[in-house]
Amino acid sequence: MMKNLLKSVLFAALFLPTTMLLHSCKKTTENPGNSTDNFDRGALLSNYTEGYIIPAYNNMENKISDLQSKVALFASSPDSASLSAVRLAWRSAYITWQGVDLLEFGPDESISLRSYFNIYPTTPSKINANITSGGYNLEEFGNKDAQGFPALDYLLNGIAGTDSEILSYYTTDAEAAKRKQYMKDIADKMLSKINAVKIAWETYKTDFVNNTATDANSSISIMTNAFVLYYERYLRAGKVGLPVGALTGVATPEITESFYTPDLCNELAIEALNSIEKFYTGTGYNNATDGLGYKDYLTTIGTKDNSNVLIADIISSELAEAKSTLSTFSPNLKQGITSDRTAVLNIYQQLQDVVPLLKVDLISALGISITYTDNDGD
Amino acid sequence: MTKANKALSKTYLEQPIPSAALAVFRLAFGLMLCGGVIRFWLRGWIDELYILPKHYFHYYGFEWVQPLGQYTYLLFFICGISALFFALGLFYRLSAVALFISFTYIELLDKTNYLNHYYFVSLVLFLMIWLPANVNLSLDGAMKPTIVRKYIPRWTTGSIRLMLAIVYCYAGLAKLNSDWLVHAMPLKLWLPAKNDLPLVGSLLNYVWVAYAFSWFGAVYDLSIPLLLLNRKTRRYAFVAVVVFHVATAILFPIGMFPYIMILSTLIFFDSKDIDRILMACKKRLNFITVANGKEMYTFAPLQKKALRALFICFFTIQLLLPWRYLLTPGELFWTEEGYRFSWRVMLMEKMGYAQFIVKDSSTGKQIAVNNADFLTPNQEKMMATQPDFLLQFAQILYNYYSQYGMSDPEVYATVYVSLNGRRSTLYTDSSVDLSKEKDSFRHKTWILDFKDKIYGL
């Protein structure tokens, strides 16, 4: 018995270095650029913080600040010039938001910019009731769908059919003053919230970068979960799946994003997808840096599909495919979900194809735990 | 002729050995379990795992095991107290039975929390009920000196050793597959995730380290029982046990398991040596009761016969159960039909994603399910990769939506699963109404084929 054991130990001792040697040869020929530095989660987190998160919040704050001043200007002198100025600022800030929405973790987990910025569909009856009563509290849960970009969309674009009619709501209408105040309150709320998140990140970022573990509370875990959840629920479902009724079979155009400005909704979705791509690759918010991102980490881990293609590359190509289908789609999604439902369902399917790749393949390869409880890995 | 001498003439299994080893094992095992219960309690897991969830995943055939609400705390209290009494050897038989029942009941509540080491604990406790573990170093003995015995038959500690040997050997056999040995999976994924550990962390980035761990793990599991049994190698083997389990404790979130295993392997040490240590302790700590005569514990003839039959049945089942997967077609890691209760530990990085749709069968109206509305994150994770969980969740959804006015709901699931770093693929036939499928030990035909091949056991 002992002899056999000795034999098998010897066999293992011989086999082991051989396997390793074979493997390392294979590896160097296949991926000559691989370096274990790509496993440096500290560097990855630092790149996400400095290269994406901080610049994204800075830019968002600038855009909201501009929006807020344009709203104030419009409120003090509502005319067609100030109306188009505030619309322009709104549009630009709304597009910028698409690159920030995926960051609901860390300080923003408790603040939740999304609740103050982009809960749609908005509820005009609630907005109007608030304006009439004047005694509203935008912090209340019940008012989440009466503020942010969607509420401004209604107030700037949806309240009446023509620009002159819209302007009359801010000039001659009995509640014009209250309505202007409501707009200002919405913009102020947005500014104070983005400001709070931005400031919180300044102090939070050190802890964030230093927490290089992979347990349920680690930086990489909360960031990845927020990223994947955003993609699945707010991009795939919120922007396309729910309106087109991919899972229910019933199209509901009234729940599309930027409902009163349908020509914008495709652009918002494209920008959202663009941001997902940027974040995935780690190229940085302004495309300025090419630091470590999920893609680099995944490439180093080296998981592949049956045809030997890196899963890191598959995610890229699936995202690119969805983006190109979405970019070339016309008319706008709001109209398209009824007039060309099959094509929108196809966009949905392409967005859907990425979900398991992110939710399963990416998270699995990163080795992130989801709970604190004991686990023996089966 | 003394009793001991008489006993010497008996068969090998009946030979007397000092009762010290089994008593020390009882003490260590009971204290670990008591500590485990306290740890569980302090971490808030009683609430999190057994009170807060809205639904529980029952084991097949154990649907009658129901959650107890706030009384779960009482259950854990009983479990903890009986573990303490068990350790002290106080009302031993009663506390052993209470500990076995309460511990096993907790484990049966929700298979989401299945862990091989919990199963191991239940099995050992079952064996311990029948063994004379309180005839030495026990409060029972202190209160009633007539029950104290210096010797017990060899098969008593032998059965605990056999149980441990089965655990290690089957854990080792399960590692003899191509994913583990040829691809170093899943350690290749898990080790880099721990590369921020001090000192050894950076080593974990290297693929060869994953291979070294995999191979060492397999050789360790397969050889450690023999090395522990052999007097010459025992010491080194115990060092290996400590190193191996401490390493796993550092690298993986496996709780008490490493420490339970380290202490359990003490049963392999020569009972005579442990007896000598106990006698030495007795000199310093006079209050402890250590057997000092020559008496041997004897079972009544009928009892002996019954126990022999029981233990033979028990170990036959233990030896056969891990092979039951051979009765169902398909890749075991993929279907998990026959995966549990087989000492398959740390073999898979498996992750899934399940989107359920519930459809009213008369109106055709359908809705998409948000799993998190029904399940905890851990339950959702387990549900998305295991067919029997998928079926139970479909049943939960069926009941829920029937109650809320859907007529005879149909439940469909689109499930993607990734196994050991392979690309995720469709796991089940998404056109099958899962609410109409029944769970059984037969192969579930709605599981789609595994798109790759894993060689080995």
mmCIF file of C-alpha atoms in Angstrom, chain A residues 36-189:
data_model
loop_
_atom_site.group_PDB
_atom_site.id
_atom_site.type_symbol
_atom_site.label_atom_id
_atom_site.label_comp_id
_atom_site.label_asym_id
_atom_site.label_seq_id
_atom_site.Cartn_x
_atom_site.Cartn_y
_atom_site.Cartn_z
ATOM 1 C CA THR A 36 -0.091 39.228 -13.996
ATOM 2 C CA ASP A 37 -0.188 42.982 -13.343
ATOM 3 C CA ASN A 38 -3.602 42.841 -14.958
ATOM 4 C CA PHE A 39 -4.829 41.103 -11.835
ATOM 5 C CA ASP A 40 -4.046 44.190 -9.781
ATOM 6 C CA ARG A 41 -7.491 45.083 -8.473
ATOM 7 C CA GLY A 42 -6.098 48.172 -6.755
ATOM 8 C CA ALA A 43 -4.954 49.533 -10.129
ATOM 9 C CA LEU A 44 -8.268 48.592 -11.693
ATOM 10 C CA LEU A 45 -10.261 50.364 -8.991
ATOM 11 C CA SER A 46 -7.980 53.357 -9.177
ATOM 12 C CA ASN A 47 -8.466 53.571 -12.936
ATOM 13 C CA TYR A 48 -12.234 53.391 -12.558
ATOM 14 C CA THR A 49 -12.183 56.059 -9.872
ATOM 15 C CA GLU A 50 -9.843 58.568 -11.488
ATOM 16 C CA GLY A 51 -10.527 57.665 -15.096
ATOM 17 C CA TYR A 52 -14.302 57.363 -15.035
ATOM 18 C CA ILE A 53 -16.206 57.990 -11.817
ATOM 19 C CA ILE A 54 -14.706 61.310 -10.711
ATOM 20 C CA PRO A 55 -14.728 62.899 -14.207
ATOM 21 C CA ALA A 56 -18.250 61.608 -14.790
ATOM 22 C CA TYR A 57 -19.586 63.205 -11.629
ATOM 23 C CA ASN A 58 -17.695 66.428 -12.351
ATOM 24 C CA ASN A 59 -19.155 66.660 -15.804
ATOM 25 C CA MET A 60 -22.611 65.810 -14.519
ATOM 26 C CA GLU A 61 -22.372 68.538 -11.925
ATOM 27 C CA ASN A 62 -21.363 71.077 -14.569
ATOM 28 C CA LYS A 63 -24.281 70.083 -16.764
ATOM 29 C CA ILE A 64 -26.785 70.226 -13.917
ATOM 30 C CA SER A 65 -25.347 73.526 -12.790
ATOM 31 C CA ASP A 66 -25.845 74.876 -16.316
ATOM 32 C CA LEU A 67 -29.354 73.429 -16.412
ATOM 33 C CA GLN A 68 -30.162 75.010 -13.087
ATOM 34 C CA SER A 69 -29.004 78.457 -14.186
ATOM 35 C CA LYS A 70 -30.920 78.131 -17.478
ATOM 36 C CA VAL A 71 -34.041 77.163 -15.536
ATOM 37 C CA ALA A 72 -33.564 80.189 -13.283
ATOM 38 C CA LEU A 73 -33.111 82.411 -16.321
ATOM 39 C CA PHE A 74 -36.210 80.991 -17.932
ATOM 40 C CA ALA A 75 -38.164 81.516 -14.732
ATOM 41 C CA SER A 76 -37.126 85.147 -14.492
ATOM 42 C CA SER A 77 -37.863 85.905 -18.154
ATOM 43 C CA PRO A 78 -39.830 83.194 -19.930
ATOM 44 C CA ASP A 79 -39.575 83.762 -23.667
ATOM 45 C CA SER A 80 -38.770 81.610 -26.656
ATOM 46 C CA ALA A 81 -35.052 82.326 -26.382
ATOM 47 C CA SER A 82 -34.824 81.278 -22.728
ATOM 48 C CA LEU A 83 -37.095 78.312 -23.443
ATOM 49 C CA SER A 84 -34.836 76.980 -26.146
ATOM 50 C CA ALA A 85 -31.797 77.635 -23.950
ATOM 51 C CA VAL A 86 -33.221 75.626 -21.083
ATOM 52 C CA ARG A 87 -34.292 72.851 -23.439
ATOM 53 C CA LEU A 88 -30.790 72.658 -24.826
ATOM 54 C CA ALA A 89 -29.287 72.471 -21.339
ATOM 55 C CA TRP A 90 -31.840 69.843 -20.353
ATOM 56 C CA ARG A 91 -31.044 67.754 -23.406
ATOM 57 C CA SER A 92 -27.321 67.923 -22.891
ATOM 58 C CA ALA A 93 -27.596 67.070 -19.189
ATOM 59 C CA TYR A 94 -29.962 64.178 -19.927
ATOM 60 C CA ILE A 95 -27.451 62.677 -22.350
ATOM 61 C CA THR A 96 -24.668 63.133 -19.797
ATOM 62 C CA TRP A 97 -26.801 61.364 -17.218
ATOM 63 C CA GLN A 98 -26.607 58.184 -19.300
ATOM 64 C CA GLY A 99 -22.936 57.916 -18.403
ATOM 65 C CA VAL A 100 -23.618 58.376 -14.684
ATOM 66 C CA ASP A 101 -26.677 56.187 -14.165
ATOM 67 C CA LEU A 102 -24.549 53.023 -14.028
ATOM 68 C CA LEU A 103 -22.665 54.258 -10.956
ATOM 69 C CA GLU A 104 -25.255 53.613 -8.264
ATOM 70 C CA PHE A 105 -22.875 52.221 -5.648
ATOM 71 C CA GLY A 106 -20.751 53.628 -2.853
ATOM 72 C CA PRO A 107 -22.037 57.069 -1.812
ATOM 73 C CA ASP A 108 -24.761 56.977 -4.446
ATOM 74 C CA GLU A 109 -26.213 53.759 -3.086
ATOM 75 C CA SER A 110 -27.836 55.652 -0.224
ATOM 76 C CA ILE A 111 -28.366 58.933 -2.065
ATOM 77 C CA SER A 112 -29.631 57.342 -5.290
ATOM 78 C CA LEU A 113 -29.373 60.066 -7.910
ATOM 79 C CA ARG A 114 -31.618 57.953 -10.098
ATOM 80 C CA SER A 115 -34.594 58.590 -7.798
ATOM 81 C CA TYR A 116 -34.236 62.335 -8.237
ATOM 82 C CA PHE A 117 -33.045 62.361 -11.843
ATOM 83 C CA ASN A 118 -34.753 59.784 -13.933
ATOM 84 C CA ILE A 119 -37.797 57.918 -12.682
ATOM 85 C CA TYR A 120 -40.039 57.508 -15.693
ATOM 86 C CA PRO A 121 -42.760 57.528 -16.810
ATOM 87 C CA THR A 122 -43.397 60.792 -15.018
ATOM 88 C CA THR A 123 -46.898 61.470 -13.674
ATOM 89 C CA PRO A 124 -48.239 64.853 -14.893
ATOM 90 C CA SER A 125 -51.237 64.747 -12.551
ATOM 91 C CA LYS A 126 -48.855 64.546 -9.600
ATOM 92 C CA ILE A 127 -46.752 67.406 -10.970
ATOM 93 C CA ASN A 128 -49.819 69.581 -11.476
ATOM 94 C CA ALA A 129 -51.219 68.740 -8.054
ATOM 95 C CA ASN A 130 -47.885 69.648 -6.473
ATOM 96 C CA ILE A 131 -47.827 72.947 -8.359
ATOM 97 C CA THR A 132 -51.367 73.799 -7.291
ATOM 98 C CA SER A 133 -50.866 72.908 -3.640
ATOM 99 C CA GLY A 134 -47.385 74.370 -3.397
ATOM 100 C CA GLY A 135 -46.788 72.220 -0.339
ATOM 101 C CA TYR A 136 -44.719 69.386 -1.804
ATOM 102 C CA ASN A 137 -41.648 67.643 -0.550
ATOM 103 C CA LEU A 138 -39.411 66.335 -3.317
ATOM 104 C CA GLU A 139 -37.724 63.975 -0.868
ATOM 105 C CA GLU A 140 -40.911 61.978 -0.464
ATOM 106 C CA PHE A 141 -40.963 58.582 -2.100
ATOM 107 C CA GLY A 142 -44.300 59.367 -3.720
ATOM 108 C CA ASN A 143 -42.753 62.282 -5.595
ATOM 109 C CA LYS A 144 -40.003 60.323 -7.344
ATOM 110 C CA ASP A 145 -42.037 60.326 -10.546
ATOM 111 C CA ALA A 146 -42.780 64.037 -10.323
ATOM 112 C CA GLN A 147 -39.232 65.353 -10.643
ATOM 113 C CA GLY A 148 -35.950 65.010 -12.510
ATOM 114 C CA PHE A 149 -35.456 64.930 -16.267
ATOM 115 C CA PRO A 150 -38.831 63.311 -17.023
ATOM 116 C CA ALA A 151 -40.773 65.961 -15.072
ATOM 117 C CA LEU A 152 -38.795 68.709 -16.798
ATOM 118 C CA ASP A 153 -39.540 66.986 -20.095
ATOM 119 C CA TYR A 154 -43.234 67.332 -19.346
ATOM 120 C CA LEU A 155 -42.951 70.909 -18.158
ATOM 121 C CA LEU A 156 -40.777 72.054 -21.070
ATOM 122 C CA ASN A 157 -42.147 69.947 -23.891
ATOM 123 C CA GLY A 158 -45.291 68.117 -22.932
ATOM 124 C CA ILE A 159 -47.499 70.561 -21.107
ATOM 125 C CA ALA A 160 -48.961 71.929 -24.356
ATOM 126 C CA GLY A 161 -48.788 71.390 -28.099
ATOM 127 C CA THR A 162 -46.993 74.487 -29.343
ATOM 128 C CA ASP A 163 -44.181 76.618 -27.995
ATOM 129 C CA SER A 164 -46.386 79.679 -27.606
ATOM 130 C CA GLU A 165 -48.947 77.644 -25.672
ATOM 131 C CA ILE A 166 -46.174 76.232 -23.503
ATOM 132 C CA LEU A 167 -44.862 79.744 -22.837
ATOM 133 C CA SER A 168 -48.308 80.891 -21.791
ATOM 134 C CA TYR A 169 -48.154 78.399 -18.908
ATOM 135 C CA TYR A 170 -45.205 80.399 -17.578
ATOM 136 C CA THR A 171 -46.507 83.854 -18.323
ATOM 137 C CA THR A 172 -50.257 84.356 -18.341
ATOM 138 C CA ASP A 173 -51.426 81.190 -16.627
ATOM 139 C CA ALA A 174 -52.882 81.621 -13.142
ATOM 140 C CA GLU A 175 -50.326 79.218 -11.723
ATOM 141 C CA ALA A 176 -47.369 80.465 -13.763
ATOM 142 C CA ALA A 177 -45.403 81.638 -10.735
ATOM 143 C CA LYS A 178 -45.934 78.408 -8.847
ATOM 144 C CA ARG A 179 -45.012 76.406 -11.925
ATOM 145 C CA LYS A 180 -41.767 78.308 -12.360
ATOM 146 C CA GLN A 181 -40.991 77.757 -8.714
ATOM 147 C CA TYR A 182 -41.590 74.036 -9.141
ATOM 148 C CA MET A 183 -39.168 73.889 -12.044
ATOM 149 C CA LYS A 184 -36.575 75.722 -10.028
ATOM 150 C CA ASP A 185 -37.093 73.388 -7.100
ATOM 151 C CA ILE A 186 -36.573 70.359 -9.324
ATOM 152 C CA ALA A 187 -33.354 71.778 -10.745
ATOM 153 C CA ASP A 188 -32.128 72.823 -7.307
ATOM 154 C CA LYS A 189 -32.813 69.365 -5.944
#
